[in-house]
PDB file of N, CA, C and O in Angstrom:
ATOM      1  N   MET P   1      27.882 -64.813  35.287  1.00 65.00           N
ATOM      2  CA  MET P   1      28.259 -65.714  36.351  1.00 65.00           C
ATOM      3  C   MET P   1      27.263 -66.860  36.475  1.00 65.00           C
ATOM      4  O   MET P   1      27.330 -67.615  37.421  1.00 65.00           O
ATOM      5  N   GLY P   2      26.349 -66.954  35.578  1.00 67.00           N
ATOM      6  CA  GLY P   2      25.456 -68.097  35.542  1.00 67.00           C
ATOM      7  C   GLY P   2      24.135 -67.922  36.265  1.00 67.00           C
ATOM      8  O   GLY P   2      23.264 -68.771  36.158  1.00 67.00           O
ATOM      9  N   ALA P   3      23.958 -66.855  37.015  1.00 72.00           N
ATOM     10  CA  ALA P   3      22.713 -66.661  37.745  1.00 72.00           C
ATOM     11  C   ALA P   3      21.674 -66.010  36.838  1.00 72.00           C
ATOM     12  O   ALA P   3      21.941 -65.001  36.202  1.00 72.00           O
ATOM     13  N   THR P   4      20.508 -66.609  36.765  1.00 73.00           N
ATOM     14  CA  THR P   4      19.457 -66.052  35.915  1.00 73.00           C
ATOM     15  C   THR P   4      18.295 -65.487  36.737  1.00 73.00           C
ATOM     16  O   THR P   4      17.453 -64.792  36.207  1.00 73.00           O
ATOM     17  N   HIS P   5      18.262 -65.831  38.012  1.00 79.00           N
ATOM     18  CA  HIS P   5      17.202 -65.305  38.877  1.00 79.00           C
ATOM     19  C   HIS P   5      17.691 -65.322  40.315  1.00 79.00           C
ATOM     20  O   HIS P   5      18.711 -65.942  40.633  1.00 79.00           O
ATOM     21  N   PHE P   6      16.974 -64.637  41.190  1.00 84.00           N
ATOM     22  CA  PHE P   6      17.335 -64.597  42.596  1.00 84.00           C
ATOM     23  C   PHE P   6      16.754 -65.812  43.307  1.00 84.00           C
ATOM     24  O   PHE P   6      15.653 -66.256  43.014  1.00 84.00           O
ATOM     25  N   LEU P   7      17.507 -66.329  44.267  1.00 83.00           N
ATOM     26  CA  LEU P   7      17.056 -67.493  45.015  1.00 83.00           C
ATOM     27  C   LEU P   7      16.175 -67.098  46.196  1.00 83.00           C
ATOM     28  O   LEU P   7      15.377 -67.903  46.669  1.00 83.00           O
ATOM     29  N   MET P   8      16.344 -65.863  46.670  1.00 82.00           N
ATOM     30  CA  MET P   8      15.620 -65.405  47.854  1.00 82.00           C
ATOM     31  C   MET P   8      14.394 -64.585  47.449  1.00 82.00           C
ATOM     32  O   MET P   8      14.298 -64.117  46.328  1.00 82.00           O
ATOM     33  N   LYS P   9      13.505 -64.425  48.396  1.00 89.00           N
ATOM     34  CA  LYS P   9      12.353 -63.559  48.224  1.00 89.00           C
ATOM     35  C   LYS P   9      12.489 -62.384  49.185  1.00 89.00           C
ATOM     36  O   LYS P   9      13.310 -62.417  50.082  1.00 89.00           O
ATOM     37  N   ARG P  10      11.713 -61.379  48.989  1.00 92.00           N
ATOM     38  CA  ARG P  10      11.708 -60.140  49.773  1.00 92.00           C
ATOM     39  C   ARG P  10      12.900 -59.276  49.405  1.00 92.00           C
ATOM     40  O   ARG P  10      13.988 -59.738  49.140  1.00 92.00           O
ATOM     41  N   LEU P  11      12.667 -57.991  49.378  1.00 92.00           N
ATOM     42  CA  LEU P  11      13.654 -57.030  48.895  1.00 92.00           C
ATOM     43  C   LEU P  11      14.941 -57.055  49.715  1.00 92.00           C
ATOM     44  O   LEU P  11      16.034 -56.995  49.159  1.00 92.00           O
ATOM     45  N   LYS P  12      14.832 -57.154  51.027  1.00 93.00           N
ATOM     46  CA  LYS P  12      16.020 -57.164  51.882  1.00 93.00           C
ATOM     47  C   LYS P  12      16.936 -58.340  51.520  1.00 93.00           C
ATOM     48  O   LYS P  12      18.149 -58.189  51.412  1.00 93.00           O
ATOM     49  N   ASN P  13      16.364 -59.503  51.341  1.00 91.00           N
ATOM     50  CA  ASN P  13      17.152 -60.687  51.013  1.00 91.00           C
ATOM     51  C   ASN P  13      17.732 -60.602  49.603  1.00 91.00           C
ATOM     52  O   ASN P  13      18.865 -61.029  49.374  1.00 91.00           O
ATOM     53  N   VAL P  14      16.981 -60.057  48.677  1.00 91.00           N
ATOM     54  CA  VAL P  14      17.477 -59.904  47.306  1.00 91.00           C
ATOM     55  C   VAL P  14      18.624 -58.905  47.284  1.00 91.00           C
ATOM     56  O   VAL P  14      19.623 -59.118  46.578  1.00 91.00           O
ATOM     57  N   LYS P  15      18.521 -57.829  48.055  1.00 93.00           N
ATOM     58  CA  LYS P  15      19.617 -56.851  48.134  1.00 93.00           C
ATOM     59  C   LYS P  15      20.892 -57.519  48.641  1.00 93.00           C
ATOM     60  O   LYS P  15      21.986 -57.288  48.123  1.00 93.00           O
ATOM     61  N   THR P  16      20.766 -58.353  49.667  1.00 92.00           N
ATOM     62  CA  THR P  16      21.922 -59.054  50.223  1.00 92.00           C
ATOM     63  C   THR P  16      22.509 -60.016  49.208  1.00 92.00           C
ATOM     64  O   THR P  16      23.731 -60.092  49.028  1.00 92.00           O
ATOM     65  N   GLU P  17      21.658 -60.753  48.531  1.00 91.00           N
ATOM     66  CA  GLU P  17      22.119 -61.696  47.518  1.00 91.00           C
ATOM     67  C   GLU P  17      22.842 -60.980  46.380  1.00 91.00           C
ATOM     68  O   GLU P  17      23.900 -61.419  45.919  1.00 91.00           O
ATOM     69  N   MET P  18      22.315 -59.856  45.956  1.00 91.00           N
ATOM     70  CA  MET P  18      22.944 -59.084  44.885  1.00 91.00           C
ATOM     71  C   MET P  18      24.283 -58.517  45.345  1.00 91.00           C
ATOM     72  O   MET P  18      25.261 -58.530  44.591  1.00 91.00           O
ATOM     73  N   ALA P  19      24.333 -58.033  46.578  1.00 93.00           N
ATOM     74  CA  ALA P  19      25.580 -57.489  47.121  1.00 93.00           C
ATOM     75  C   ALA P  19      26.665 -58.562  47.162  1.00 93.00           C
ATOM     76  O   ALA P  19      27.828 -58.297  46.828  1.00 93.00           O
ATOM     77  N   LEU P  20      26.320 -59.781  47.552  1.00 92.00           N
ATOM     78  CA  LEU P  20      27.294 -60.868  47.581  1.00 92.00           C
ATOM     79  C   LEU P  20      27.762 -61.238  46.180  1.00 92.00           C
ATOM     80  O   LEU P  20      28.951 -61.518  45.965  1.00 92.00           O
ATOM     81  N   ALA P  21      26.854 -61.225  45.217  1.00 90.00           N
ATOM     82  CA  ALA P  21      27.227 -61.529  43.838  1.00 90.00           C
ATOM     83  C   ALA P  21      28.176 -60.472  43.283  1.00 90.00           C
ATOM     84  O   ALA P  21      29.167 -60.793  42.611  1.00 90.00           O
ATOM     85  N   VAL P  22      27.904 -59.199  43.576  1.00 93.00           N
ATOM     86  CA  VAL P  22      28.760 -58.113  43.100  1.00 93.00           C
ATOM     87  C   VAL P  22      30.130 -58.189  43.780  1.00 93.00           C
ATOM     88  O   VAL P  22      31.161 -57.988  43.140  1.00 93.00           O
ATOM     89  N   LEU P  23      30.152 -58.494  45.071  1.00 94.00           N
ATOM     90  CA  LEU P  23      31.414 -58.645  45.789  1.00 94.00           C
ATOM     91  C   LEU P  23      32.254 -59.766  45.185  1.00 94.00           C
ATOM     92  O   LEU P  23      33.461 -59.598  44.962  1.00 94.00           O
ATOM     93  N   ALA P  24      31.634 -60.897  44.903  1.00 92.00           N
ATOM     94  CA  ALA P  24      32.363 -62.018  44.298  1.00 92.00           C
ATOM     95  C   ALA P  24      32.895 -61.638  42.918  1.00 92.00           C
ATOM     96  O   ALA P  24      34.037 -61.970  42.569  1.00 92.00           O
ATOM     97  N   TYR P  25      32.100 -60.929  42.138  1.00 93.00           N
ATOM     98  CA  TYR P  25      32.532 -60.485  40.809  1.00 93.00           C
ATOM     99  C   TYR P  25      33.733 -59.555  40.914  1.00 93.00           C
ATOM    100  O   TYR P  25      34.722 -59.709  40.187  1.00 93.00           O
ATOM    101  N   ASN P  26      33.660 -58.586  41.832  1.00 95.00           N
ATOM    102  CA  ASN P  26      34.748 -57.624  41.982  1.00 95.00           C
ATOM    103  C   ASN P  26      36.025 -58.286  42.488  1.00 95.00           C
ATOM    104  O   ASN P  26      37.122 -57.952  42.036  1.00 95.00           O
ATOM    105  N   LEU P  27      35.915 -59.221  43.423  1.00 93.00           N
ATOM    106  CA  LEU P  27      37.096 -59.938  43.901  1.00 93.00           C
ATOM    107  C   LEU P  27      37.725 -60.769  42.790  1.00 93.00           C
ATOM    108  O   LEU P  27      38.954 -60.843  42.680  1.00 93.00           O
ATOM    109  N   THR P  28      36.917 -61.379  41.962  1.00 93.00           N
ATOM    110  CA  THR P  28      37.433 -62.146  40.833  1.00 93.00           C
ATOM    111  C   THR P  28      38.186 -61.239  39.870  1.00 93.00           C
ATOM    112  O   THR P  28      39.271 -61.596  39.389  1.00 93.00           O
ATOM    113  N   ARG P  29      37.650 -60.058  39.611  1.00 95.00           N
ATOM    114  CA  ARG P  29      38.334 -59.103  38.731  1.00 95.00           C
ATOM    115  C   ARG P  29      39.671 -58.676  39.304  1.00 95.00           C
ATOM    116  O   ARG P  29      40.676 -58.607  38.602  1.00 95.00           O
ATOM    117  N   VAL P  30      39.685 -58.371  40.599  1.00 94.00           N
ATOM    118  CA  VAL P  30      40.931 -57.948  41.242  1.00 94.00           C
ATOM    119  C   VAL P  30      41.966 -59.064  41.167  1.00 94.00           C
ATOM    120  O   VAL P  30      43.138 -58.814  40.867  1.00 94.00           O
ATOM    121  N   MET P  31      41.551 -60.295  41.425  1.00 93.00           N
ATOM    122  CA  MET P  31      42.485 -61.422  41.353  1.00 93.00           C
ATOM    123  C   MET P  31      43.057 -61.580  39.953  1.00 93.00           C
ATOM    124  O   MET P  31      44.244 -61.882  39.784  1.00 93.00           O
ATOM    125  N   ASN P  32      42.247 -61.360  38.949  1.00 95.00           N
ATOM    126  CA  ASN P  32      42.721 -61.491  37.565  1.00 95.00           C
ATOM    127  C   ASN P  32      43.622 -60.332  37.152  1.00 95.00           C
ATOM    128  O   ASN P  32      44.537 -60.514  36.358  1.00 95.00           O
ATOM    129  N   ILE P  33      43.385 -59.156  37.698  1.00 95.00           N
ATOM    130  CA  ILE P  33      44.151 -57.973  37.295  1.00 95.00           C
ATOM    131  C   ILE P  33      45.493 -57.900  38.020  1.00 95.00           C
ATOM    132  O   ILE P  33      46.534 -57.750  37.379  1.00 95.00           O
ATOM    133  N   ILE P  34      45.484 -58.000  39.347  1.00 94.00           N
ATOM    134  CA  ILE P  34      46.741 -57.808  40.082  1.00 94.00           C
ATOM    135  C   ILE P  34      47.338 -59.107  40.611  1.00 94.00           C
ATOM    136  O   ILE P  34      48.480 -59.117  41.031  1.00 94.00           O
ATOM    137  N   GLY P  35      46.593 -60.166  40.641  1.00 94.00           N
ATOM    138  CA  GLY P  35      47.097 -61.438  41.149  1.00 94.00           C
ATOM    139  C   GLY P  35      46.727 -61.647  42.609  1.00 94.00           C
ATOM    140  O   GLY P  35      46.347 -60.717  43.315  1.00 94.00           O
ATOM    141  N   ILE P  36      46.894 -62.875  43.047  1.00 92.00           N
ATOM    142  CA  ILE P  36      46.464 -63.233  44.398  1.00 92.00           C
ATOM    143  C   ILE P  36      47.460 -62.746  45.447  1.00 92.00           C
ATOM    144  O   ILE P  36      47.068 -62.301  46.521  1.00 92.00           O
ATOM    145  N   GLY P  37      48.753 -62.815  45.150  1.00 93.00           N
ATOM    146  CA  GLY P  37      49.774 -62.391  46.112  1.00 93.00           C
ATOM    147  C   GLY P  37      49.612 -60.945  46.551  1.00 93.00           C
ATOM    148  O   GLY P  37      49.507 -60.664  47.756  1.00 93.00           O
ATOM    149  N   PRO P  38      49.588 -59.989  45.610  1.00 91.00           N
ATOM    150  CA  PRO P  38      49.394 -58.591  46.010  1.00 91.00           C
ATOM    151  C   PRO P  38      48.046 -58.340  46.693  1.00 91.00           C
ATOM    152  O   PRO P  38      47.953 -57.498  47.596  1.00 91.00           O
ATOM    153  N   LEU P  39      47.032 -59.067  46.289  1.00 90.00           N
ATOM    154  CA  LEU P  39      45.719 -58.911  46.919  1.00 90.00           C
ATOM    155  C   LEU P  39      45.792 -59.338  48.378  1.00 90.00           C
ATOM    156  O   LEU P  39      45.276 -58.651  49.267  1.00 90.00           O
ATOM    157  N   MET P  40      46.439 -60.466  48.671  1.00 91.00           N
ATOM    158  CA  MET P  40      46.569 -60.917  50.038  1.00 91.00           C
ATOM    159  C   MET P  40      47.383 -59.952  50.880  1.00 91.00           C
ATOM    160  O   MET P  40      47.085 -59.709  52.037  1.00 91.00           O
ATOM    161  N   GLN P  41      48.418 -59.350  50.285  1.00 92.00           N
ATOM    162  CA  GLN P  41      49.204 -58.355  51.006  1.00 92.00           C
ATOM    163  C   GLN P  41      48.365 -57.128  51.319  1.00 92.00           C
ATOM    164  O   GLN P  41      48.468 -56.551  52.407  1.00 92.00           O
ATOM    165  N   ALA P  42      47.538 -56.709  50.380  1.00 89.00           N
ATOM    166  CA  ALA P  42      46.683 -55.544  50.593  1.00 89.00           C
ATOM    167  C   ALA P  42      45.637 -55.818  51.676  1.00 89.00           C
ATOM    168  O   ALA P  42      45.313 -54.934  52.469  1.00 89.00           O
ATOM    169  N   ILE P  43      45.141 -57.034  51.723  1.00 87.00           N
ATOM    170  CA  ILE P  43      44.149 -57.397  52.744  1.00 87.00           C
ATOM    171  C   ILE P  43      44.795 -57.393  54.128  1.00 87.00           C
ATOM    172  O   ILE P  43      44.198 -56.936  55.100  1.00 87.00           O
ATOM    173  N   ARG P  44      46.020 -57.895  54.224  1.00 92.00           N
ATOM    174  CA  ARG P  44      46.719 -57.943  55.508  1.00 92.00           C
ATOM    175  C   ARG P  44      47.094 -56.560  56.013  1.00 92.00           C
ATOM    176  O   ARG P  44      47.219 -56.345  57.212  1.00 92.00           O
ATOM    177  N   ALA P  45      47.292 -55.611  55.114  1.00 86.00           N
ATOM    178  CA  ALA P  45      47.750 -54.264  55.514  1.00 86.00           C
ATOM    179  C   ALA P  45      46.654 -53.470  56.169  1.00 86.00           C
ATOM    180  O   ALA P  45      45.531 -53.709  56.156  1.00 86.00           O
TER     181      ALA P  45
END
């Protein structure tokens, strides 16, 4: 995803930054696998 280092310092902030990166990666995978329409329906349910 292009990130080579963390932008934040301190473990708490790095954990948050990593969690957001993993969330974005997983959402991108879901969008590519099932599509945006079914994903939006699942979110609304």
